């Protein structure tokens, strides 16, 4: 039918599950950083992680600094080497600081691997990674994830910051997006 969407959205993580898990992550992370000598620097990766990092940091009971790093993949998100271009660098100097890198999804792991390598050259005291979604089945390179929200199988998901062509970031749930097979006339 004309104007009908040629794809389906199926909720795979609902709003309540997200809220509950974010509270749990906030508690665990607060405990782990409670004895830090100086506030950790929370580095959120633009743009998809914004929704998650806002909710997560509101659950923290420890002081922290919040900063952002903007990246875009060379040649689209499927760059085989995971080389990303930094479109916005940190404003905080992370030398000697504890860093918590917040990502919304770790898929092949190439982006996270590149980001970690980049951040380690700045000689922080530590880096931990918090990823809202871990898509382990798609991993091409081993990357450390210290805190994870959910593990999902190989799906293309949108919502809670994740987009499809810049749409659906504002969904309050995570949904898988499937292209419908074309109907025969
Ligand atoms: P990587 O494959 O390097 O681990 O992930 C690169 C980027 O691809 C992620 O930061 C995210 O922006 C995007 N990506 C990977 N899997 C998905 C997915 O299922 N849905 C959406 N919307 N983006 C994804
Ligand atoms: Mg991203």
mmCIF file of C-alpha atoms and ligand atoms in Angstrom:
data_model
loop_
_atom_site.group_PDB
_atom_site.id
_atom_site.type_symbol
_atom_site.label_atom_id
_atom_site.label_comp_id
_atom_site.label_asym_id
_atom_site.label_seq_id
_atom_site.Cartn_x
_atom_site.Cartn_y
_atom_site.Cartn_z
ATOM 1 C CA UNK A 1 0.000 0.000 0.000
ATOM 2 C CA UNK A 2 1.262 3.442 -0.862
ATOM 3 C CA UNK A 3 2.824 5.287 2.064
ATOM 4 C CA UNK A 4 2.961 2.183 4.238
ATOM 5 C CA UNK A 5 6.251 1.572 5.998
ATOM 6 C CA UNK A 6 8.343 -1.205 4.518
ATOM 7 C CA UNK A 7 9.727 -2.256 7.891
ATOM 8 C CA UNK A 8 8.551 -3.505 11.310
ATOM 9 C CA UNK A 9 9.517 -2.378 14.790
ATOM 10 C CA UNK A 10 9.425 -5.003 17.542
ATOM 11 C CA UNK A 11 10.137 -4.014 21.134
ATOM 12 C CA UNK A 12 12.999 -6.098 22.543
ATOM 13 C CA UNK A 13 13.673 -4.135 25.760
ATOM 14 C CA UNK A 14 10.789 -2.181 27.227
ATOM 15 C CA UNK A 15 10.875 1.107 29.126
ATOM 16 C CA UNK A 16 10.485 -0.481 32.582
ATOM 17 C CA UNK A 17 13.351 -2.892 31.915
ATOM 18 C CA UNK A 18 15.547 0.001 30.782
ATOM 19 C CA UNK A 19 14.713 2.117 33.833
ATOM 20 C CA UNK A 20 15.322 -0.787 36.215
ATOM 21 C CA UNK A 21 18.649 -1.707 34.650
ATOM 22 C CA UNK A 22 19.864 1.902 34.623
ATOM 23 C CA UNK A 23 19.129 2.139 38.363
ATOM 24 C CA UNK A 24 21.110 -1.077 38.965
ATOM 25 C CA UNK A 25 24.042 0.128 36.868
ATOM 26 C CA UNK A 26 24.025 3.440 38.716
ATOM 27 C CA UNK A 27 24.272 1.634 42.050
ATOM 28 C CA UNK A 28 27.099 -0.655 40.932
ATOM 29 C CA UNK A 29 29.100 2.181 39.356
ATOM 30 C CA UNK A 30 28.571 4.408 42.423
ATOM 31 C CA UNK A 31 29.930 1.651 44.670
ATOM 32 C CA UNK A 32 32.933 1.060 42.432
ATOM 33 C CA UNK A 33 33.928 4.735 42.319
ATOM 34 C CA UNK A 34 33.074 5.513 45.938
ATOM 35 C CA UNK A 35 36.715 5.249 46.972
ATOM 36 C CA UNK A 36 38.159 7.171 44.000
ATOM 37 C CA UNK A 37 40.578 9.901 44.999
ATOM 38 C CA UNK A 38 39.192 12.324 42.452
ATOM 39 C CA UNK A 39 35.880 12.325 40.572
ATOM 40 C CA UNK A 40 35.944 10.119 37.483
ATOM 41 C CA UNK A 41 35.525 11.706 34.073
ATOM 42 C CA UNK A 42 32.498 10.250 32.357
ATOM 43 C CA UNK A 43 33.056 10.355 28.621
ATOM 44 C CA UNK A 44 29.924 9.847 26.542
ATOM 45 C CA UNK A 45 30.172 9.151 22.863
ATOM 46 C CA UNK A 46 28.014 11.443 20.739
ATOM 47 C CA UNK A 47 25.418 11.228 19.638
ATOM 48 C CA UNK A 48 23.709 7.961 20.466
ATOM 49 C CA UNK A 49 24.851 7.677 24.088
ATOM 50 C CA UNK A 50 23.300 10.943 25.218
ATOM 51 C CA UNK A 51 19.973 9.461 26.344
ATOM 52 C CA UNK A 52 21.690 6.694 28.307
ATOM 53 C CA UNK A 53 24.324 8.896 29.944
ATOM 54 C CA UNK A 54 21.739 11.423 31.119
ATOM 55 C CA UNK A 55 19.679 8.699 32.811
ATOM 56 C CA UNK A 56 22.729 6.875 34.171
ATOM 57 C CA UNK A 57 24.414 9.896 35.718
ATOM 58 C CA UNK A 58 21.201 10.840 37.504
ATOM 59 C CA UNK A 59 21.499 7.545 39.367
ATOM 60 C CA UNK A 60 25.067 8.181 40.571
ATOM 61 C CA UNK A 61 25.721 9.028 44.184
ATOM 62 C CA UNK A 62 29.381 9.927 43.604
ATOM 63 C CA UNK A 63 30.775 13.166 42.144
ATOM 64 C CA UNK A 64 31.903 13.030 38.523
ATOM 65 C CA UNK A 65 32.826 15.228 35.585
ATOM 66 C CA UNK A 66 30.877 14.800 32.379
ATOM 67 C CA UNK A 67 32.406 15.301 28.974
ATOM 68 C CA UNK A 68 31.591 14.303 25.422
ATOM 69 C CA UNK A 69 33.441 12.996 22.452
ATOM 70 C CA UNK A 70 31.959 13.260 18.984
ATOM 71 C CA UNK A 71 32.901 10.681 16.396
ATOM 72 C CA UNK A 72 31.870 9.725 12.932
ATOM 73 C CA UNK A 73 32.982 6.654 11.051
ATOM 74 C CA UNK A 74 34.987 7.091 7.894
ATOM 75 C CA UNK A 75 33.075 5.495 5.027
ATOM 76 C CA UNK A 76 29.984 4.910 7.136
ATOM 77 C CA UNK A 77 29.474 2.657 10.119
ATOM 78 C CA UNK A 78 30.823 -0.361 8.264
ATOM 79 C CA UNK A 79 34.444 0.809 8.071
ATOM 80 C CA UNK A 80 36.373 -2.474 8.253
ATOM 81 C CA UNK A 81 39.160 -0.946 10.338
ATOM 82 C CA UNK A 82 36.906 0.908 12.723
ATOM 83 C CA UNK A 83 38.748 4.119 11.998
ATOM 84 C CA UNK A 84 36.685 6.983 13.273
ATOM 85 C CA UNK A 85 37.074 10.695 12.834
ATOM 86 C CA UNK A 86 36.907 12.763 15.987
ATOM 87 C CA UNK A 87 34.372 15.502 15.297
ATOM 88 C CA UNK A 88 34.437 16.868 18.844
ATOM 89 C CA UNK A 89 37.254 16.259 21.264
ATOM 90 C CA UNK A 90 37.172 16.221 25.054
ATOM 91 C CA UNK A 91 37.422 19.477 26.917
ATOM 92 C CA UNK A 92 38.611 17.856 30.140
ATOM 93 C CA UNK A 93 42.246 16.736 30.391
ATOM 94 C CA UNK A 94 42.076 13.058 31.380
ATOM 95 C CA UNK A 95 45.790 12.704 32.232
ATOM 96 C CA UNK A 96 45.972 10.877 35.566
ATOM 97 C CA UNK A 97 42.194 10.670 35.851
ATOM 98 C CA UNK A 98 39.804 7.730 36.109
ATOM 99 C CA UNK A 99 37.695 7.589 32.967
ATOM 100 C CA UNK A 100 34.346 5.906 32.469
ATOM 101 C CA UNK A 101 33.598 5.627 28.763
ATOM 102 C CA UNK A 102 29.875 5.365 28.056
ATOM 103 C CA UNK A 103 28.677 3.834 24.785
ATOM 104 C CA UNK A 104 25.166 2.910 23.768
ATOM 105 C CA UNK A 105 26.070 -0.182 21.759
ATOM 106 C CA UNK A 106 29.126 -2.308 21.156
ATOM 107 C CA UNK A 107 28.691 -4.263 17.983
ATOM 108 C CA UNK A 108 31.846 -5.309 16.092
ATOM 109 C CA UNK A 109 33.860 -3.545 18.818
ATOM 110 C CA UNK A 110 35.929 -1.664 16.263
ATOM 111 C CA UNK A 111 34.724 1.780 17.299
ATOM 112 C CA UNK A 112 35.280 1.118 20.986
ATOM 113 C CA UNK A 113 38.708 -0.359 20.296
ATOM 114 C CA UNK A 114 39.698 2.758 18.373
ATOM 115 C CA UNK A 115 38.367 5.058 21.079
ATOM 116 C CA UNK A 116 40.163 3.182 23.853
ATOM 117 C CA UNK A 117 43.458 3.323 21.992
ATOM 118 C CA UNK A 118 42.995 7.030 21.453
ATOM 119 C CA UNK A 119 42.109 7.712 25.090
ATOM 120 C CA UNK A 120 44.991 5.601 26.465
ATOM 121 C CA UNK A 121 47.514 7.785 24.606
ATOM 122 C CA UNK A 122 46.411 10.590 26.958
ATOM 123 C CA UNK A 123 47.608 8.526 29.916
ATOM 124 C CA UNK A 124 44.558 8.410 32.144
ATOM 125 C CA UNK A 125 44.906 6.583 35.446
ATOM 126 C CA UNK A 126 42.228 4.063 34.411
ATOM 127 C CA UNK A 127 39.539 3.522 31.805
ATOM 128 C CA UNK A 128 36.409 1.481 32.349
ATOM 129 C CA UNK A 129 33.698 0.945 29.792
ATOM 130 C CA UNK A 130 29.953 1.051 30.315
ATOM 131 C CA UNK A 131 27.924 -0.130 27.333
ATOM 132 C CA UNK A 132 24.167 -0.131 27.333
ATOM 133 C CA UNK A 133 23.925 -2.927 24.747
ATOM 134 C CA UNK A 134 26.449 -5.635 24.053
ATOM 135 C CA UNK A 135 25.980 -7.456 20.739
ATOM 136 C CA UNK A 136 28.583 -10.107 21.398
ATOM 137 C CA UNK A 137 27.684 -12.269 18.421
ATOM 138 C CA UNK A 138 28.920 -9.548 16.071
ATOM 139 C CA UNK A 139 32.259 -8.929 17.765
ATOM 140 C CA UNK A 140 35.306 -8.779 15.490
ATOM 141 C CA UNK A 141 37.766 -7.598 18.093
ATOM 142 C CA UNK A 142 37.955 -8.316 21.794
ATOM 143 C CA UNK A 143 37.128 -5.236 23.847
ATOM 144 C CA UNK A 144 36.687 -4.922 27.599
ATOM 145 C CA UNK A 145 33.205 -4.049 28.868
ATOM 146 C CA UNK A 146 33.105 -3.453 32.602
ATOM 147 C CA UNK A 147 29.435 -2.573 32.915
ATOM 148 C CA UNK A 148 26.745 -3.629 30.496
ATOM 149 C CA UNK A 149 23.038 -2.999 30.358
ATOM 150 C CA UNK A 150 21.862 -5.841 28.167
ATOM 151 C CA UNK A 151 23.191 -8.471 25.828
ATOM 152 C CA UNK A 152 21.297 -8.803 22.563
ATOM 153 C CA UNK A 153 21.638 -11.208 19.649
ATOM 154 C CA UNK A 154 22.489 -10.012 16.155
ATOM 155 C CA UNK A 155 19.692 -7.531 15.442
ATOM 156 C CA UNK A 156 19.509 -4.010 14.142
ATOM 157 C CA UNK A 157 18.010 -2.020 16.983
ATOM 158 C CA UNK A 158 16.746 1.525 17.405
ATOM 159 C CA UNK A 159 15.543 3.667 20.279
ATOM 160 C CA UNK A 160 16.989 5.062 23.496
ATOM 161 C CA UNK A 161 19.468 7.067 21.430
ATOM 162 C CA UNK A 162 20.014 4.578 18.641
ATOM 163 C CA UNK A 163 18.842 5.739 15.255
ATOM 164 C CA UNK A 164 17.915 4.528 11.822
ATOM 165 C CA UNK A 165 18.719 7.380 9.445
ATOM 166 C CA UNK A 166 18.419 9.804 12.389
ATOM 167 C CA UNK A 167 14.918 8.547 13.298
ATOM 168 C CA UNK A 168 13.765 6.720 16.455
ATOM 169 C CA UNK A 169 16.408 8.057 18.864
ATOM 170 C CA UNK A 170 13.601 9.257 21.124
ATOM 171 C CA UNK A 171 11.837 5.903 21.518
ATOM 172 C CA UNK A 172 11.647 4.996 25.203
ATOM 173 C CA UNK A 173 12.339 1.362 24.428
ATOM 174 C CA UNK A 174 14.759 -0.631 22.334
ATOM 175 C CA UNK A 175 13.129 -2.063 19.222
ATOM 176 C CA UNK A 176 14.459 -4.237 16.467
ATOM 177 C CA UNK A 177 13.918 -2.902 12.992
ATOM 178 C CA UNK A 178 13.215 -5.442 10.297
ATOM 179 C CA UNK A 179 12.676 -4.762 6.652
ATOM 180 C CA UNK A 180 9.464 -6.388 5.396
ATOM 181 C CA UNK A 181 9.772 -8.654 2.389
ATOM 182 C CA UNK A 182 8.343 -6.994 -0.716
ATOM 183 C CA UNK A 183 4.771 -8.122 -1.462
ATOM 184 C CA UNK A 184 4.169 -9.735 -4.823
ATOM 185 C CA UNK A 185 1.429 -8.203 -6.961
HETATM 186 P P1 LIG B 1 30.894 -1.128 16.251
HETATM 187 O O1 LIG B 1 30.526 -2.083 15.148
HETATM 188 O O2 LIG B 1 32.137 -0.373 15.892
HETATM 189 O O3 LIG B 1 31.001 -1.827 17.571
HETATM 190 O O4 LIG B 1 29.701 -0.087 16.370
HETATM 191 C C1 LIG B 1 29.750 1.099 15.626
HETATM 192 C C2 LIG B 1 28.512 1.916 15.741
HETATM 193 O O5 LIG B 1 27.549 1.346 14.868
HETATM 194 C C3 LIG B 1 27.808 2.002 17.085
HETATM 195 O O6 LIG B 1 28.354 2.983 17.935
HETATM 196 C C4 LIG B 1 26.430 2.418 16.624
HETATM 197 O O7 LIG B 1 26.405 3.814 16.397
HETATM 198 C C5 LIG B 1 26.288 1.675 15.314
HETATM 199 N N1 LIG B 1 25.523 0.437 15.494
HETATM 200 C C6 LIG B 1 25.963 -0.817 15.649
HETATM 201 N N2 LIG B 1 24.956 -1.689 15.783
HETATM 202 C C7 LIG B 1 23.817 -0.953 15.718
HETATM 203 C C8 LIG B 1 22.405 -1.267 15.804
HETATM 204 O O8 LIG B 1 21.955 -2.413 15.980
HETATM 205 N N3 LIG B 1 21.555 -0.207 15.696
HETATM 206 C C9 LIG B 1 21.966 1.073 15.500
HETATM 207 N N4 LIG B 1 21.053 2.019 15.412
HETATM 208 N N5 LIG B 1 23.286 1.403 15.429
HETATM 209 C C10 LIG B 1 24.185 0.401 15.532
HETATM 210 MG MG1 LIG B 2 27.353 5.469 18.005
#
